[in-house]
Amino acid sequence: MQKPRSNALPVLAVDLGSTKILTALISSTGKVIAKNHTYTLANMGAKSVINRMLNAIDCLLNQEDIRPPQLDSISIAAAGSIDMKLGVVTISPQIPGWHNIPLKKVVQEKFGIRTYLINDASAAVLSEHQLGSGMGIDNLIYITVSTGIGSGIIVNGEICFGANGSAGELGHMTISTMGPACNCGNIGCLQTLASGTALVEDATKRITRGDCSSLRNFTENGSKKITAEQIEIAARSGDSLSKEVILKAATYLGIGMVNLIHIFNPEMIIIGGGLSNMGDLLLDPARQIIKERAHTLSGEAVRIVISKLMGDAGIFGAAIFARSQCNGQGVLYESS
Ligand SMILES: [Zn+2]
């Protein structure tokens, strides 16, 4: 067991996503001292992703000339279903082969320092609650809509982790019983219908079957792939196919939110992740679905807003989580 720490030491926060790995040194006052990013290259497999993350931590320490004992802790916000008691990512469907990875132990053993592990959307809801769009809101849900979909939930001012720490897997809520197969093994998950990956797959399928679209320029010669950003740009330029695929995804996202509204009766739902850059193009149709389908009492109580912290929500949340574990009271997931 490490000695009691000085709260003045910085936390090295990591946001491990399926596209990017962010690392940051965050001071005890919440100031970002340094921040780097690298690409996850998820298709290279679990071992490669772990090594890329360890190298990213090493890089930041070397860059800032800091040794691990000069840190308060390392805190990782990771995509996927996480067993917080064991510090294990049990499954992360967007990273091939990512099953039962003891991430906390791997990092703790390499750097010899107290390490924490939290789901990335749970981290994001913590940071939005303390620093972002959700300040002062005690019934709050954060939804990340990116390559995948996840959520973090705060009820009566307290984060909801569930029995193991894997609550909030909104991306794997079944929306269509006849829906597409999901990487998690289920079918018709929200993630297969409303994520950035789903948008790209839907647009590509329509273009391949011969539908007209300005996006066709990106798929000719088989050398280029459409991206969600290109779909957004095309939609804003009037491309009908792009507008249709965004409307379809937004409709499913709205249905997912109606389910959450009926269960949790939140005051606010914050949308983050890459697709939140679409703003009202994505949110207005989702808001319309909520208006049409949610019960009046709970539907009228909720505001749907964009994340204030955007790409930094995960690293701030990881640091906040680490600080919450060392306050000497109610320590939930102490490293040993
Ligand atoms: Zn799924």
XYZ file of C-alpha atoms and ligand atoms in Angstrom:
337
model
C 0.000 0.000 0.000
C 1.278 3.466 -0.831
C 1.782 6.133 1.807
C -1.002 8.680 2.262
C -0.773 11.179 -0.551
C -0.496 14.895 -0.672
C -3.574 16.295 -2.419
C -1.283 18.837 -4.097
C 0.082 16.216 -6.474
C -1.368 16.054 -9.991
C -3.453 13.181 -11.333
C -2.401 11.642 -14.633
C -5.762 11.173 -16.348
C -6.290 8.918 -19.355
C -9.304 8.793 -21.666
C -9.090 5.511 -23.559
C -11.570 5.604 -26.427
C -11.942 3.405 -29.475
C -10.540 6.173 -31.719
C -8.206 8.252 -29.539
C -6.196 7.976 -26.332
C -6.016 11.268 -24.422
C -3.549 11.730 -21.567
C -3.398 14.771 -19.296
C -1.752 15.964 -16.112
C -4.401 17.662 -14.015
C -3.481 19.693 -10.944
C -5.249 19.570 -7.590
C -7.091 22.746 -8.588
C -8.367 21.197 -11.826
C -5.883 22.942 -14.124
C -4.626 21.034 -17.165
C -0.822 21.148 -16.848
C -0.177 19.188 -20.047
C -2.235 17.182 -22.503
C -1.411 14.805 -25.361
C -3.301 12.549 -27.694
C -2.542 9.569 -29.862
C -4.664 7.198 -31.907
C -6.001 3.973 -30.418
C -5.742 1.946 -33.642
C -8.337 -0.405 -32.170
C -8.193 -2.772 -35.137
C -4.633 -3.743 -34.110
C -6.118 -5.677 -31.170
C -6.118 -5.547 -27.382
C -2.389 -6.038 -26.730
C -1.447 -3.254 -29.121
C -4.016 -0.886 -27.576
C -2.685 -1.569 -24.057
C 0.899 -0.924 -25.206
C -0.125 2.289 -26.980
C -1.807 3.496 -23.796
C 1.205 2.624 -21.595
C 3.502 4.390 -24.078
C 1.227 7.442 -24.069
C 1.497 7.631 -20.249
C 5.291 7.211 -20.433
C 5.489 9.904 -23.086
C 3.610 12.455 -20.983
C 5.734 11.685 -17.891
C 8.964 12.062 -19.892
C 7.751 15.208 -21.605
C 6.960 16.853 -18.253
C 10.029 15.331 -16.530
C 7.854 13.708 -13.847
C 8.350 10.344 -12.149
C 5.323 8.255 -11.057
C 5.866 8.920 -7.287
C 5.334 12.611 -8.049
C 1.747 11.822 -9.069
C -1.323 11.528 -6.862
C -2.502 8.623 -9.002
C -3.258 7.469 -12.520
C -6.955 7.432 -13.382
C -8.300 5.832 -16.552
C -11.653 6.539 -18.147
C -12.187 3.684 -20.589
C -14.904 2.779 -23.059
C -16.706 -0.464 -22.337
C -18.369 -2.411 -19.573
C -16.175 -2.128 -16.490
C -15.995 -4.143 -13.302
C -14.823 -1.363 -11.004
C -14.213 -3.609 -7.997
C -11.772 -5.749 -9.968
C -10.489 -2.961 -12.252
C -11.294 -5.004 -15.337
C -12.738 -3.936 -18.701
C -14.991 -6.943 -19.274
C -15.992 -6.014 -22.818
C -15.455 -3.062 -25.138
C -17.311 -3.956 -28.317
C -15.566 -1.295 -30.424
C -12.118 -2.776 -29.691
C -11.684 -6.249 -31.241
C -10.585 -8.919 -28.756
C -11.085 -6.631 -25.756
C -12.426 -9.097 -23.176
C -11.642 -9.213 -19.441
C -8.631 -6.882 -19.631
C -7.232 -6.226 -16.089
C -6.339 -2.670 -17.059
C -6.007 -1.278 -13.534
C -3.542 -4.021 -12.514
C -1.502 -3.658 -15.718
C -1.051 0.104 -15.200
C -0.527 -0.169 -11.432
C 2.195 -2.798 -11.845
C 3.993 -0.905 -14.614
C 4.075 2.483 -12.875
C 3.912 1.355 -9.222
C 1.253 3.887 -8.346
C -2.339 3.915 -7.200
C -4.566 3.486 -10.256
C -8.281 3.933 -10.824
C -10.547 2.739 -13.616
C -13.957 4.164 -14.510
C -16.224 3.958 -17.561
C -15.637 6.944 -19.867
C -19.278 8.096 -19.926
C -19.509 7.800 -16.123
C -16.374 9.967 -15.926
C -17.947 12.449 -18.330
C -21.133 12.806 -16.298
C -19.027 13.504 -13.181
C -17.136 16.303 -14.934
C -20.218 17.815 -16.554
C -21.912 17.757 -13.134
C -19.029 19.529 -11.405
C -17.598 21.744 -14.144
C -19.760 21.662 -17.256
C -23.288 21.958 -18.619
C -24.789 20.064 -15.672
C -23.539 22.230 -12.791
C -26.270 22.437 -10.159
C -28.357 19.725 -11.855
C -28.829 16.690 -9.613
C -30.799 14.436 -11.976
C -28.592 14.298 -14.984
C -27.668 11.922 -17.824
C -24.672 12.246 -20.139
C -24.788 10.409 -23.469
C -21.708 10.050 -25.630
C -22.568 9.511 -29.292
C -19.423 8.630 -31.139
C -18.029 5.451 -32.722
C -20.178 3.786 -30.057
C -22.782 5.049 -27.581
C -22.528 5.127 -23.775
C -24.071 6.994 -20.895
C -23.389 8.144 -17.359
C -26.188 8.713 -14.857
C -26.514 10.976 -11.812
C -29.587 10.520 -9.611
C -30.265 12.882 -6.690
C -26.706 14.224 -6.983
C -25.044 10.804 -6.808
C -23.516 8.906 -9.680
C -25.137 5.539 -10.402
C -22.468 2.859 -10.924
C -24.694 -0.209 -10.440
C -23.643 -3.467 -8.785
C -20.276 -3.767 -10.557
C -19.721 -0.309 -12.040
C -21.185 -1.093 -15.439
C -24.482 0.839 -15.230
C -25.390 3.146 -18.097
C -24.694 0.933 -21.113
C -27.264 2.839 -23.149
C -25.554 1.858 -26.409
C -26.585 -1.725 -25.741
C -30.206 -1.041 -24.893
C -32.309 -3.082 -27.328
C -34.215 -0.674 -29.557
C -35.254 -3.034 -32.368
C -35.976 -6.719 -31.791
C -35.305 -7.301 -35.497
C -32.321 -4.965 -35.607
C -28.760 -5.441 -36.819
C -26.289 -7.674 -34.963
C -24.145 -5.776 -32.463
C -20.491 -6.446 -31.635
C -21.620 -7.163 -28.048
C -23.496 -10.287 -29.195
C -26.980 -8.785 -28.842
C -29.176 -7.569 -31.704
C -30.846 -4.216 -32.361
C -28.748 -2.288 -29.823
C -29.021 1.530 -29.997
C -25.340 1.595 -30.966
C -26.095 -0.346 -34.170
C -28.715 2.258 -35.152
C -27.585 5.702 -33.968
C -23.783 5.766 -33.507
C -21.262 7.323 -35.899
C -20.459 3.802 -37.083
C -24.157 3.155 -37.817
C -24.425 6.447 -39.759
C -21.450 5.562 -41.942
C -22.669 1.994 -42.531
C -26.167 3.196 -43.476
C -24.850 5.820 -45.918
C -22.352 3.387 -47.455
C -25.037 0.709 -47.905
C -27.393 3.141 -49.644
C -24.680 4.445 -51.971
C -23.475 0.923 -52.798
C -27.012 -0.037 -53.895
C -27.020 2.958 -56.261
C -28.756 5.798 -54.410
C -27.742 9.311 -55.491
C -25.572 11.356 -53.130
C -22.736 13.866 -53.194
C -20.995 11.393 -50.850
C -20.484 9.100 -53.834
C -17.273 11.043 -54.609
C -15.763 9.660 -51.404
C -16.458 6.020 -52.192
C -15.414 5.855 -55.836
C -12.285 3.808 -56.644
C -12.844 1.952 -53.365
C -10.006 3.912 -51.782
C -11.855 6.320 -49.565
C -14.255 5.772 -46.699
C -17.121 8.043 -45.807
C -16.918 9.640 -42.377
C -19.654 10.961 -40.084
C -18.188 14.459 -40.544
C -18.577 14.182 -44.328
C -22.184 13.070 -43.887
C -22.830 16.139 -41.734
C -21.214 18.491 -44.270
C -23.158 16.896 -47.135
C -26.428 17.167 -45.173
C -25.827 20.864 -44.497
C -25.212 21.319 -48.232
C -28.617 19.800 -48.997
C -27.689 16.189 -49.804
C -30.943 14.230 -49.354
C -29.342 10.878 -48.577
C -27.187 12.410 -45.828
C -30.179 14.217 -44.342
C -32.142 10.951 -44.334
C -29.471 8.883 -42.578
C -28.979 11.575 -39.906
C -32.759 11.821 -39.384
C -32.971 8.043 -39.002
C -30.124 7.940 -36.448
C -31.562 10.942 -34.573
C -34.958 9.222 -34.406
C -33.416 6.129 -32.807
C -31.396 8.336 -30.445
C -34.637 10.071 -29.469
C -36.283 6.693 -28.774
C -33.333 5.721 -26.564
C -33.677 9.019 -24.695
C -37.436 8.507 -24.213
C -36.626 5.186 -22.508
C -34.129 6.909 -20.191
C -36.571 9.759 -19.477
C -39.260 7.290 -18.452
C -36.890 5.404 -16.143
C -34.917 8.252 -14.555
C -37.003 11.437 -15.012
C -33.831 13.558 -15.550
C -33.765 17.356 -15.569
C -31.100 17.392 -18.244
C -29.573 15.085 -20.850
C -26.153 16.202 -22.083
C -24.986 14.960 -25.469
C -21.236 14.583 -26.014
C -18.973 12.561 -28.285
C -18.047 13.223 -31.911
C -21.613 13.348 -33.242
C -22.525 16.144 -30.809
C -20.691 18.437 -33.253
C -23.780 18.055 -35.460
C -25.684 20.111 -32.889
C -29.328 20.745 -33.693
C -29.068 18.755 -36.941
C -28.986 15.677 -34.694
C -30.773 17.000 -31.622
C -33.863 18.671 -33.098
C -35.318 15.425 -34.563
C -34.471 13.635 -31.286
C -36.223 16.406 -29.308
C -39.260 15.987 -31.595
C -39.405 12.255 -30.788
C -39.292 13.082 -27.070
C -42.127 15.583 -27.547
C -44.207 12.987 -29.370
C -43.479 9.919 -27.239
C -42.407 10.825 -23.701
C -44.960 11.203 -20.943
C -45.853 14.874 -20.638
C -44.670 15.309 -17.037
C -41.191 13.833 -17.558
C -40.848 14.952 -21.211
C -41.438 18.606 -20.313
C -39.031 18.426 -17.357
C -35.958 17.544 -19.398
C -33.604 19.782 -21.388
C -31.411 18.244 -24.097
C -28.127 20.155 -24.386
C -24.643 19.801 -25.857
C -21.649 19.000 -23.655
C -19.684 22.010 -22.459
C -16.455 20.092 -21.843
C -16.668 18.163 -25.134
C -13.505 16.088 -25.732
C -12.087 16.893 -22.284
C -15.062 15.485 -20.333
C -13.397 12.062 -19.897
C -10.031 13.279 -18.583
C -11.597 15.776 -16.177
C -13.999 13.082 -14.978
C -11.158 10.587 -14.459
C -9.323 13.175 -12.317
C -12.470 14.031 -10.328
C -13.072 10.324 -9.704
C -9.487 9.837 -8.453
C -9.828 12.829 -6.102
C -13.138 11.486 -4.773
C -11.423 8.228 -3.807
C -8.760 9.843 -1.612
C -10.885 12.132 0.539
C -10.655 9.763 3.504
C -14.363 9.100 3.664
C -16.490 6.612 1.789
C -13.575 5.208 -0.225
C -15.298 2.925 -2.697
C -12.664 1.276 -4.843
C -9.363 1.647 -3.050
C -6.304 0.188 -4.793
C -4.404 -2.395 -2.814
Zn -24.784 -4.218 -28.224
